[in-house]
mmCIF file of N, CA and C in Angstrom:
data_model
loop_
_atom_site.group_PDB
_atom_site.id
_atom_site.type_symbol
_atom_site.label_atom_id
_atom_site.label_comp_id
_atom_site.label_asym_id
_atom_site.label_seq_id
_atom_site.Cartn_x
_atom_site.Cartn_y
_atom_site.Cartn_z
ATOM 1 N N UNK A 12 22.872 -22.384 -14.379
ATOM 2 C CA UNK A 12 23.034 -22.464 -12.948
ATOM 3 C C UNK A 12 24.181 -23.409 -12.619
ATOM 4 N N UNK A 13 24.890 -23.049 -11.596
ATOM 5 C CA UNK A 13 25.979 -23.896 -11.159
ATOM 6 C C UNK A 13 26.030 -23.886 -9.653
ATOM 7 N N UNK A 14 26.231 -25.037 -9.076
ATOM 8 C CA UNK A 14 26.336 -25.108 -7.627
ATOM 9 C C UNK A 14 27.770 -25.410 -7.255
ATOM 10 N N UNK A 15 28.559 -24.362 -7.172
ATOM 11 C CA UNK A 15 29.962 -24.511 -6.794
ATOM 12 C C UNK A 15 30.174 -23.988 -5.389
ATOM 13 N N UNK A 16 29.159 -24.089 -4.572
ATOM 14 C CA UNK A 16 29.237 -23.627 -3.195
ATOM 15 C C UNK A 16 30.224 -24.500 -2.437
ATOM 16 N N UNK A 17 31.113 -23.856 -1.737
ATOM 17 C CA UNK A 17 32.076 -24.596 -0.930
ATOM 18 C C UNK A 17 31.617 -24.565 0.517
ATOM 19 N N UNK A 18 31.332 -25.741 1.071
ATOM 20 C CA UNK A 18 30.949 -25.840 2.469
ATOM 21 C C UNK A 18 32.201 -26.015 3.307
ATOM 22 N N UNK A 19 32.233 -25.350 4.433
ATOM 23 C CA UNK A 19 33.434 -25.323 5.259
ATOM 24 C C UNK A 19 33.164 -26.001 6.598
ATOM 25 N N UNK A 20 33.965 -26.971 6.908
ATOM 26 C CA UNK A 20 33.915 -27.629 8.220
ATOM 27 C C UNK A 20 35.233 -27.334 8.908
ATOM 28 N N UNK A 21 35.147 -26.748 10.068
ATOM 29 C CA UNK A 21 36.355 -26.349 10.787
ATOM 30 C C UNK A 21 36.736 -27.421 11.801
ATOM 31 N N UNK A 22 37.944 -27.920 11.700
ATOM 32 C CA UNK A 22 38.383 -28.958 12.627
ATOM 33 C C UNK A 22 38.662 -28.397 14.011
ATOM 34 N N UNK A 23 38.832 -27.082 14.127
ATOM 35 C CA UNK A 23 39.099 -26.491 15.433
ATOM 36 C C UNK A 23 37.827 -26.185 16.209
ATOM 37 N N UNK A 24 36.652 -26.433 15.597
ATOM 38 C CA UNK A 24 35.372 -26.182 16.248
ATOM 39 C C UNK A 24 34.735 -27.505 16.654
ATOM 40 N N UNK A 25 33.720 -27.419 17.472
ATOM 41 C CA UNK A 25 33.019 -28.619 17.933
ATOM 42 C C UNK A 25 32.499 -29.428 16.754
ATOM 43 N N UNK A 26 32.545 -30.749 16.878
ATOM 44 C CA UNK A 26 32.021 -31.640 15.848
ATOM 45 C C UNK A 26 30.500 -31.533 15.851
ATOM 46 N N UNK A 27 29.924 -31.093 14.752
ATOM 47 C CA UNK A 27 28.487 -30.919 14.640
ATOM 48 C C UNK A 27 27.979 -31.571 13.360
ATOM 49 N N UNK A 28 26.685 -31.851 13.309
ATOM 50 C CA UNK A 28 26.129 -32.458 12.096
ATOM 51 C C UNK A 28 25.722 -31.432 11.042
ATOM 52 N N UNK A 29 26.385 -30.288 11.024
ATOM 53 C CA UNK A 29 26.072 -29.271 10.032
ATOM 54 C C UNK A 29 27.318 -28.474 9.675
ATOM 55 N N UNK A 30 27.257 -27.775 8.545
ATOM 56 C CA UNK A 30 28.371 -26.945 8.093
ATOM 57 C C UNK A 30 28.391 -25.647 8.896
ATOM 58 N N UNK A 31 29.585 -25.169 9.209
ATOM 59 C CA UNK A 31 29.718 -23.899 9.917
ATOM 60 C C UNK A 31 29.651 -22.701 8.979
ATOM 61 N N UNK A 32 30.129 -22.858 7.763
ATOM 62 C CA UNK A 32 30.207 -21.731 6.840
ATOM 63 C C UNK A 32 30.168 -22.238 5.407
ATOM 64 N N UNK A 33 29.906 -21.311 4.490
ATOM 65 C CA UNK A 33 29.925 -21.621 3.061
ATOM 66 C C UNK A 33 30.415 -20.395 2.324
ATOM 67 N N UNK A 34 30.974 -20.605 1.165
ATOM 68 C CA UNK A 34 31.384 -19.486 0.323
ATOM 69 C C UNK A 34 30.616 -19.547 -0.986
ATOM 70 N N UNK A 35 30.345 -18.382 -1.537
ATOM 71 C CA UNK A 35 29.691 -18.298 -2.844
ATOM 72 C C UNK A 35 30.770 -18.280 -3.915
ATOM 73 N N UNK A 36 30.517 -18.909 -5.046
ATOM 74 C CA UNK A 36 31.499 -18.895 -6.133
ATOM 75 C C UNK A 36 31.775 -17.460 -6.595
ATOM 76 N N UNK A 37 33.007 -17.204 -6.982
ATOM 77 C CA UNK A 37 33.370 -15.886 -7.501
ATOM 78 C C UNK A 37 32.486 -15.532 -8.683
ATOM 79 N N UNK A 38 32.009 -14.318 -8.717
ATOM 80 C CA UNK A 38 31.178 -13.865 -9.818
ATOM 81 C C UNK A 38 29.748 -14.359 -9.787
ATOM 82 N N UNK A 39 29.337 -14.978 -8.708
ATOM 83 C CA UNK A 39 27.975 -15.502 -8.653
ATOM 84 C C UNK A 39 26.961 -14.393 -8.374
ATOM 85 N N UNK A 40 25.735 -14.685 -8.729
ATOM 86 C CA UNK A 40 24.605 -13.794 -8.448
ATOM 87 C C UNK A 40 23.966 -14.289 -7.159
ATOM 88 N N UNK A 41 23.870 -13.400 -6.166
ATOM 89 C CA UNK A 41 23.262 -13.779 -4.893
ATOM 90 C C UNK A 41 21.757 -13.545 -4.948
ATOM 91 N N UNK A 42 21.023 -14.471 -4.363
ATOM 92 C CA UNK A 42 19.569 -14.380 -4.295
ATOM 93 C C UNK A 42 19.184 -14.417 -2.823
ATOM 94 N N UNK A 43 18.542 -13.355 -2.354
ATOM 95 C CA UNK A 43 18.104 -13.272 -0.968
ATOM 96 C C UNK A 43 16.609 -13.535 -0.938
ATOM 97 N N UNK A 44 16.228 -14.617 -0.285
ATOM 98 C CA UNK A 44 14.824 -15.014 -0.276
ATOM 99 C C UNK A 44 14.161 -14.599 1.035
ATOM 100 N N UNK A 45 13.002 -13.979 0.915
ATOM 101 C CA UNK A 45 12.203 -13.666 2.090
ATOM 102 C C UNK A 45 11.796 -14.977 2.748
ATOM 103 N N UNK A 46 11.352 -14.910 3.948
ATOM 104 C CA UNK A 46 10.958 -16.127 4.638
ATOM 105 C C UNK A 46 9.871 -16.874 3.891
ATOM 106 N N UNK A 47 10.137 -18.151 3.602
ATOM 107 C CA UNK A 47 9.133 -19.015 2.982
ATOM 108 C C UNK A 47 8.155 -19.422 4.075
ATOM 109 N N UNK A 48 6.902 -19.115 3.856
ATOM 110 C CA UNK A 48 5.868 -19.360 4.859
ATOM 111 C C UNK A 48 4.991 -20.547 4.459
ATOM 112 N N UNK A 49 4.309 -21.147 5.425
ATOM 113 C CA UNK A 49 3.459 -22.307 5.141
ATOM 114 C C UNK A 49 2.047 -21.900 4.721
ATOM 115 N N UNK A 50 1.968 -21.193 3.591
ATOM 116 C CA UNK A 50 0.669 -20.694 3.156
ATOM 117 C C UNK A 50 0.074 -21.564 2.057
ATOM 118 N N UNK A 51 -1.232 -21.751 2.145
ATOM 119 C CA UNK A 51 -1.979 -22.401 1.077
ATOM 120 C C UNK A 51 -2.146 -21.401 -0.063
ATOM 121 N N UNK A 52 -2.583 -21.871 -1.220
ATOM 122 C CA UNK A 52 -2.769 -21.004 -2.382
ATOM 123 C C UNK A 52 -3.764 -19.878 -2.118
ATOM 124 N N UNK A 53 -4.721 -20.093 -1.203
ATOM 125 C CA UNK A 53 -5.713 -19.053 -0.898
ATOM 126 C C UNK A 53 -5.229 -18.080 0.176
ATOM 127 N N UNK A 54 -3.974 -18.242 0.639
ATOM 128 C CA UNK A 54 -3.406 -17.329 1.626
ATOM 129 C C UNK A 54 -3.601 -17.733 3.069
ATOM 130 N N UNK A 55 -4.347 -18.804 3.304
ATOM 131 C CA UNK A 55 -4.515 -19.275 4.681
ATOM 132 C C UNK A 55 -3.286 -20.090 5.092
ATOM 133 N N UNK A 56 -3.089 -20.208 6.373
ATOM 134 C CA UNK A 56 -1.951 -20.966 6.891
ATOM 135 C C UNK A 56 -2.246 -22.460 6.810
ATOM 136 N N UNK A 57 -1.316 -23.208 6.227
ATOM 137 C CA UNK A 57 -1.457 -24.660 6.105
ATOM 138 C C UNK A 57 -1.225 -25.335 7.454
ATOM 139 N N UNK A 58 -1.913 -26.394 7.696
ATOM 140 C CA UNK A 58 -1.681 -27.311 8.819
ATOM 141 C C UNK A 58 -1.493 -26.631 10.177
ATOM 142 N N UNK A 59 -2.464 -25.855 10.641
ATOM 143 C CA UNK A 59 -2.328 -25.232 11.956
ATOM 144 C C UNK A 59 -2.017 -26.278 13.033
ATOM 145 N N UNK A 60 -1.048 -25.969 13.882
ATOM 146 C CA UNK A 60 -0.687 -26.858 14.975
ATOM 147 C C UNK A 60 0.292 -27.960 14.628
ATOM 148 N N UNK A 61 0.672 -28.108 13.356
ATOM 149 C CA UNK A 61 1.524 -29.222 12.922
ATOM 150 C C UNK A 61 2.882 -28.696 12.429
ATOM 151 N N UNK A 62 3.897 -28.782 13.289
ATOM 152 C CA UNK A 62 5.233 -28.264 12.957
ATOM 153 C C UNK A 62 5.830 -28.948 11.724
ATOM 154 N N UNK A 63 5.719 -30.250 11.638
ATOM 155 C CA UNK A 63 6.309 -30.983 10.508
ATOM 156 C C UNK A 63 5.616 -30.624 9.198
ATOM 157 N N UNK A 64 4.309 -30.585 9.197
ATOM 158 C CA UNK A 64 3.569 -30.270 7.975
ATOM 159 C C UNK A 64 3.822 -28.831 7.538
ATOM 160 N N UNK A 65 3.924 -27.920 8.483
ATOM 161 C CA UNK A 65 4.222 -26.532 8.115
ATOM 162 C C UNK A 65 5.643 -26.409 7.574
ATOM 163 N N UNK A 66 6.579 -27.127 8.167
ATOM 164 C CA UNK A 66 7.954 -27.104 7.649
ATOM 165 C C UNK A 66 7.986 -27.631 6.219
ATOM 166 N N UNK A 67 7.241 -28.704 5.951
ATOM 167 C CA UNK A 67 7.190 -29.271 4.599
ATOM 168 C C UNK A 67 6.587 -28.268 3.611
ATOM 169 N N UNK A 68 5.543 -27.563 4.028
ATOM 170 C CA UNK A 68 4.936 -26.552 3.146
ATOM 171 C C UNK A 68 5.910 -25.399 2.905
ATOM 172 N N UNK A 69 6.672 -25.015 3.931
ATOM 173 C CA UNK A 69 7.694 -23.973 3.765
ATOM 174 C C UNK A 69 8.745 -24.408 2.741
ATOM 175 N N UNK A 70 9.147 -25.663 2.788
ATOM 176 C CA UNK A 70 10.122 -26.175 1.824
ATOM 177 C C UNK A 70 9.541 -26.101 0.409
ATOM 178 N N UNK A 71 8.263 -26.448 0.237
ATOM 179 C CA UNK A 71 7.621 -26.343 -1.067
ATOM 180 C C UNK A 71 7.623 -24.894 -1.554
ATOM 181 N N UNK A 72 7.319 -23.969 -0.665
ATOM 182 C CA UNK A 72 7.314 -22.549 -0.999
ATOM 183 C C UNK A 72 8.720 -22.087 -1.362
ATOM 184 N N UNK A 73 9.711 -22.552 -0.622
ATOM 185 C CA UNK A 73 11.103 -22.211 -0.906
ATOM 186 C C UNK A 73 11.504 -22.714 -2.295
ATOM 187 N N UNK A 74 11.145 -23.948 -2.611
ATOM 188 C CA UNK A 74 11.404 -24.500 -3.952
ATOM 189 C C UNK A 74 10.826 -23.585 -5.030
ATOM 190 N N UNK A 75 9.585 -23.166 -4.851
ATOM 191 C CA UNK A 75 8.917 -22.335 -5.849
ATOM 192 C C UNK A 75 9.608 -20.983 -5.996
ATOM 193 N N UNK A 76 9.979 -20.361 -4.882
ATOM 194 C CA UNK A 76 10.655 -19.059 -4.932
ATOM 195 C C UNK A 76 12.026 -19.184 -5.593
ATOM 196 N N UNK A 77 12.743 -20.251 -5.277
ATOM 197 C CA UNK A 77 14.042 -20.482 -5.910
ATOM 198 C C UNK A 77 13.880 -20.671 -7.416
ATOM 199 N N UNK A 78 12.875 -21.423 -7.821
ATOM 200 C CA UNK A 78 12.631 -21.672 -9.238
ATOM 201 C C UNK A 78 12.384 -20.366 -9.987
ATOM 202 N N UNK A 79 11.566 -19.496 -9.416
ATOM 203 C CA UNK A 79 11.278 -18.205 -10.044
ATOM 204 C C UNK A 79 12.565 -17.383 -10.190
ATOM 205 N N UNK A 80 13.479 -17.518 -9.222
ATOM 206 C CA UNK A 80 14.738 -16.763 -9.252
ATOM 207 C C UNK A 80 15.821 -17.454 -10.079
ATOM 208 N N UNK A 81 15.501 -18.626 -10.650
ATOM 209 C CA UNK A 81 16.472 -19.349 -11.472
ATOM 210 C C UNK A 81 17.468 -20.151 -10.663
ATOM 211 N N UNK A 82 17.026 -20.684 -9.546
ATOM 212 C CA UNK A 82 17.911 -21.439 -8.658
ATOM 213 C C UNK A 82 17.206 -22.697 -8.160
ATOM 214 N N UNK A 83 17.964 -23.544 -7.469
ATOM 215 C CA UNK A 83 17.431 -24.759 -6.849
ATOM 216 C C UNK A 83 17.958 -24.840 -5.422
ATOM 217 N N UNK A 84 17.500 -25.843 -4.687
ATOM 218 C CA UNK A 84 17.991 -26.027 -3.308
ATOM 219 C C UNK A 84 19.502 -26.192 -3.258
ATOM 220 N N UNK A 85 20.093 -26.786 -4.291
ATOM 221 C CA UNK A 85 21.550 -26.989 -4.265
ATOM 222 C C UNK A 85 22.323 -25.692 -4.477
ATOM 223 N N UNK A 86 21.637 -24.610 -4.803
ATOM 224 C CA UNK A 86 22.278 -23.303 -4.918
ATOM 225 C C UNK A 86 22.225 -22.525 -3.599
ATOM 226 N N UNK A 87 21.463 -23.009 -2.642
ATOM 227 C CA UNK A 87 21.332 -22.327 -1.354
ATOM 228 C C UNK A 87 22.658 -22.423 -0.603
ATOM 229 N N UNK A 88 23.076 -21.290 -0.038
ATOM 230 C CA UNK A 88 24.331 -21.274 0.722
ATOM 231 C C UNK A 88 24.116 -20.994 2.204
ATOM 232 N N UNK A 89 22.893 -20.633 2.595
ATOM 233 C CA UNK A 89 22.626 -20.360 4.007
ATOM 234 C C UNK A 89 21.124 -20.349 4.242
ATOM 235 N N UNK A 90 20.693 -20.844 5.407
ATOM 236 C CA UNK A 90 19.282 -20.767 5.784
ATOM 237 C C UNK A 90 19.144 -20.332 7.231
ATOM 238 N N UNK A 91 17.961 -19.833 7.510
ATOM 239 C CA UNK A 91 17.554 -19.540 8.890
ATOM 240 C C UNK A 91 16.156 -20.112 9.023
ATOM 241 N N UNK A 92 15.975 -21.019 9.989
ATOM 242 C CA UNK A 92 14.686 -21.661 10.208
ATOM 243 C C UNK A 92 14.108 -21.102 11.507
ATOM 244 N N UNK A 93 12.957 -20.459 11.393
ATOM 245 C CA UNK A 93 12.290 -19.853 12.538
ATOM 246 C C UNK A 93 11.117 -20.730 12.946
ATOM 247 N N UNK A 94 11.034 -21.034 14.239
ATOM 248 C CA UNK A 94 9.970 -21.896 14.754
ATOM 249 C C UNK A 94 9.325 -21.195 15.944
ATOM 250 N N UNK A 95 8.024 -21.006 15.871
ATOM 251 C CA UNK A 95 7.299 -20.333 16.943
ATOM 252 C C UNK A 95 7.040 -21.311 18.085
ATOM 253 N N UNK A 96 8.047 -21.458 18.930
ATOM 254 C CA UNK A 96 7.938 -22.345 20.084
ATOM 255 C C UNK A 96 9.139 -22.143 21.000
ATOM 256 N N UNK A 97 8.932 -22.397 22.270
ATOM 257 C CA UNK A 97 10.049 -22.403 23.212
ATOM 258 C C UNK A 97 10.445 -23.834 23.567
ATOM 259 N N UNK A 98 9.788 -24.815 22.945
ATOM 260 C CA UNK A 98 10.083 -26.227 23.201
ATOM 261 C C UNK A 98 11.082 -26.735 22.166
ATOM 262 N N UNK A 99 12.214 -27.204 22.642
ATOM 263 C CA UNK A 99 13.253 -27.686 21.738
ATOM 264 C C UNK A 99 12.736 -28.806 20.832
ATOM 265 N N UNK A 100 11.859 -29.641 21.325
ATOM 266 C CA UNK A 100 11.319 -30.744 20.513
ATOM 267 C C UNK A 100 10.589 -30.219 19.281
ATOM 268 N N UNK A 101 9.879 -29.100 19.416
ATOM 269 C CA UNK A 101 9.187 -28.515 18.265
ATOM 270 C C UNK A 101 10.187 -28.004 17.240
ATOM 271 N N UNK A 102 11.270 -27.390 17.712
ATOM 272 C CA UNK A 102 12.315 -26.911 16.805
ATOM 273 C C UNK A 102 12.926 -28.077 16.049
ATOM 274 N N UNK A 103 13.208 -29.158 16.756
ATOM 275 C CA UNK A 103 13.818 -30.333 16.136
ATOM 276 C C UNK A 103 12.854 -30.962 15.122
ATOM 277 N N UNK A 104 11.579 -30.991 15.429
ATOM 278 C CA UNK A 104 10.591 -31.535 14.484
ATOM 279 C C UNK A 104 10.637 -30.774 13.167
ATOM 280 N N UNK A 105 10.632 -29.455 13.240
ATOM 281 C CA UNK A 105 10.701 -28.645 12.016
ATOM 282 C C UNK A 105 12.051 -28.831 11.328
ATOM 283 N N UNK A 106 13.128 -28.807 12.105
ATOM 284 C CA UNK A 106 14.469 -28.943 11.546
ATOM 285 C C UNK A 106 14.640 -30.263 10.798
ATOM 286 N N UNK A 107 14.127 -31.344 11.353
ATOM 287 C CA UNK A 107 14.269 -32.651 10.706
ATOM 288 C C UNK A 107 13.675 -32.644 9.298
ATOM 289 N N UNK A 108 12.562 -31.966 9.111
ATOM 290 C CA UNK A 108 11.925 -31.879 7.796
ATOM 291 C C UNK A 108 12.795 -31.055 6.846
ATOM 292 N N UNK A 109 13.282 -29.916 7.316
ATOM 293 C CA UNK A 109 14.109 -29.044 6.481
ATOM 294 C C UNK A 109 15.418 -29.741 6.127
ATOM 295 N N UNK A 110 16.050 -30.332 7.112
ATOM 296 C CA UNK A 110 17.325 -31.021 6.898
ATOM 297 C C UNK A 110 17.165 -32.157 5.886
ATOM 298 N N UNK A 111 16.094 -32.911 5.993
ATOM 299 C CA UNK A 111 15.843 -34.012 5.054
ATOM 300 C C UNK A 111 15.641 -33.480 3.634
ATOM 301 N N UNK A 112 14.994 -32.330 3.497
ATOM 302 C CA UNK A 112 14.757 -31.759 2.168
ATOM 303 C C UNK A 112 16.062 -31.377 1.485
ATOM 304 N N UNK A 113 17.035 -30.930 2.262
ATOM 305 C CA UNK A 113 18.322 -30.540 1.689
ATOM 306 C C UNK A 113 19.227 -31.744 1.439
ATOM 307 N N UNK A 114 18.955 -32.853 2.068
ATOM 308 C CA UNK A 114 19.727 -34.073 1.841
ATOM 309 C C UNK A 114 21.213 -33.867 2.034
ATOM 310 N N UNK A 115 21.999 -34.299 1.060
ATOM 311 C CA UNK A 115 23.461 -34.213 1.146
ATOM 312 C C UNK A 115 23.968 -32.779 0.987
ATOM 313 N N UNK A 116 23.113 -31.861 0.529
ATOM 314 C CA UNK A 116 23.520 -30.452 0.382
ATOM 315 C C UNK A 116 23.378 -29.767 1.744
ATOM 316 N N UNK A 117 24.387 -29.936 2.559
ATOM 317 C CA UNK A 117 24.387 -29.462 3.939
ATOM 318 C C UNK A 117 24.898 -28.028 3.984
ATOM 319 N N UNK A 118 24.004 -27.067 4.221
ATOM 320 C CA UNK A 118 24.399 -25.662 4.246
ATOM 321 C C UNK A 118 24.392 -25.133 5.672
ATOM 322 N N UNK A 119 25.181 -24.085 5.932
ATOM 323 C CA UNK A 119 25.113 -23.460 7.248
ATOM 324 C C UNK A 119 23.682 -22.982 7.502
ATOM 325 N N UNK A 120 23.188 -23.254 8.676
ATOM 326 C CA UNK A 120 21.810 -22.905 8.997
ATOM 327 C C UNK A 120 21.695 -22.543 10.467
ATOM 328 N N UNK A 121 20.810 -21.614 10.743
ATOM 329 C CA UNK A 121 20.506 -21.251 12.119
ATOM 330 C C UNK A 121 19.074 -21.641 12.404
ATOM 331 N N UNK A 122 18.862 -22.325 13.508
ATOM 332 C CA UNK A 122 17.535 -22.749 13.952
ATOM 333 C C UNK A 122 17.169 -21.909 15.170
ATOM 334 N N UNK A 123 16.060 -21.170 15.071
ATOM 335 C CA UNK A 123 15.662 -20.259 16.140
ATOM 336 C C UNK A 123 14.258 -20.530 16.626
ATOM 337 N N UNK A 124 14.083 -20.503 17.927
ATOM 338 C CA UNK A 124 12.760 -20.491 18.516
ATOM 339 C C UNK A 124 12.357 -19.043 18.721
ATOM 340 N N UNK A 125 11.183 -18.679 18.228
ATOM 341 C CA UNK A 125 10.700 -17.306 18.337
ATOM 342 C C UNK A 125 9.325 -17.310 18.999
ATOM 343 N N UNK A 126 8.887 -16.145 19.461
ATOM 344 C CA UNK A 126 7.608 -16.111 20.164
ATOM 345 C C UNK A 126 6.407 -16.142 19.230
ATOM 346 N N UNK A 127 6.524 -15.490 18.071
ATOM 347 C CA UNK A 127 5.391 -15.428 17.152
ATOM 348 C C UNK A 127 5.909 -15.149 15.745
ATOM 349 N N UNK A 128 5.159 -15.623 14.760
ATOM 350 C CA UNK A 128 5.457 -15.338 13.351
ATOM 351 C C UNK A 128 4.286 -14.559 12.757
ATOM 352 N N UNK A 129 4.428 -14.087 11.535
ATOM 353 C CA UNK A 129 3.529 -13.094 10.968
ATOM 354 C C UNK A 129 2.113 -13.490 10.610
ATOM 355 N N UNK A 130 1.853 -14.747 10.311
ATOM 356 C CA UNK A 130 0.509 -15.150 9.898
ATOM 357 C C UNK A 130 -0.203 -15.881 11.028
ATOM 358 N N UNK A 131 -1.532 -15.798 11.020
ATOM 359 C CA UNK A 131 -2.320 -16.540 12.009
ATOM 360 C C UNK A 131 -1.956 -18.017 11.953
ATOM 361 N N UNK A 132 -1.711 -18.612 13.085
ATOM 362 C CA UNK A 132 -1.429 -20.040 13.231
ATOM 363 C C UNK A 132 -0.107 -20.477 12.602
ATOM 364 N N UNK A 133 0.739 -19.533 12.197
ATOM 365 C CA UNK A 133 2.025 -19.881 11.591
ATOM 366 C C UNK A 133 3.012 -20.329 12.655
ATOM 367 N N UNK A 134 3.663 -21.469 12.398
ATOM 368 C CA UNK A 134 4.638 -22.038 13.326
ATOM 369 C C UNK A 134 6.054 -22.077 12.772
ATOM 370 N N UNK A 135 6.210 -22.061 11.446
ATOM 371 C CA UNK A 135 7.530 -22.253 10.825
ATOM 372 C C UNK A 135 7.713 -21.262 9.674
ATOM 373 N N UNK A 136 8.967 -20.823 9.492
ATOM 374 C CA UNK A 136 9.337 -19.974 8.365
ATOM 375 C C UNK A 136 10.802 -20.269 8.032
ATOM 376 N N UNK A 137 11.145 -20.242 6.753
ATOM 377 C CA UNK A 137 12.522 -20.525 6.328
ATOM 378 C C UNK A 137 13.034 -19.376 5.466
ATOM 379 N N UNK A 138 14.112 -18.721 5.905
ATOM 380 C CA UNK A 138 14.799 -17.713 5.105
ATOM 381 C C UNK A 138 15.975 -18.396 4.439
ATOM 382 N N UNK A 139 16.388 -17.898 3.275
ATOM 383 C CA UNK A 139 17.517 -18.514 2.589
ATOM 384 C C UNK A 139 18.275 -17.498 1.733
ATOM 385 N N UNK A 140 19.542 -17.816 1.495
ATOM 386 C CA UNK A 140 20.374 -17.089 0.542
ATOM 387 C C UNK A 140 20.914 -18.133 -0.413
ATOM 388 N N UNK A 141 20.829 -17.843 -1.706
ATOM 389 C CA UNK A 141 21.347 -18.748 -2.735
ATOM 390 C C UNK A 141 22.355 -17.991 -3.578
ATOM 391 N N UNK A 142 23.230 -18.736 -4.239
ATOM 392 C CA UNK A 142 24.223 -18.162 -5.142
ATOM 393 C C UNK A 142 24.244 -18.984 -6.419
ATOM 394 N N UNK A 143 24.079 -18.310 -7.559
ATOM 395 C CA UNK A 143 24.124 -19.001 -8.849
ATOM 396 C C UNK A 143 25.106 -18.288 -9.779
ATOM 397 N N UNK A 144 25.722 -19.080 -10.640
ATOM 398 C CA UNK A 144 26.543 -18.510 -11.700
ATOM 399 C C UNK A 144 25.781 -18.743 -12.990
ATOM 400 N N UNK A 145 25.589 -17.698 -13.741
ATOM 401 C CA UNK A 145 24.787 -17.802 -14.975
ATOM 402 C C UNK A 145 25.621 -18.214 -16.160
#
């Protein structure tokens, strides 16, 4: 595995605390991950009502899915974080957990408030694309 992802910050765009774009290394294998959900091992939704705890469980699920695919968080080149809420504070609560998990590996990401997600009591979901060179 190699993380040669190039993050792009455009000086002609608004100054933001995130990357606008990323490129995958030439010849890399792309991994498209389904939304990581906040599910317990028995299939029930973890931490109903708790945006931060569900975001943390989604990150754990994302780690596991990446591992199975032969990748790590540093191989991720893009994410989409879905939050079932119309309150910006709830979106920020989930985002803060996801952003902290990625640390210095700042990838382009979209944060969306949605009306509902697929599982009972689900509040957060994280989609991702990773690129690895074997």
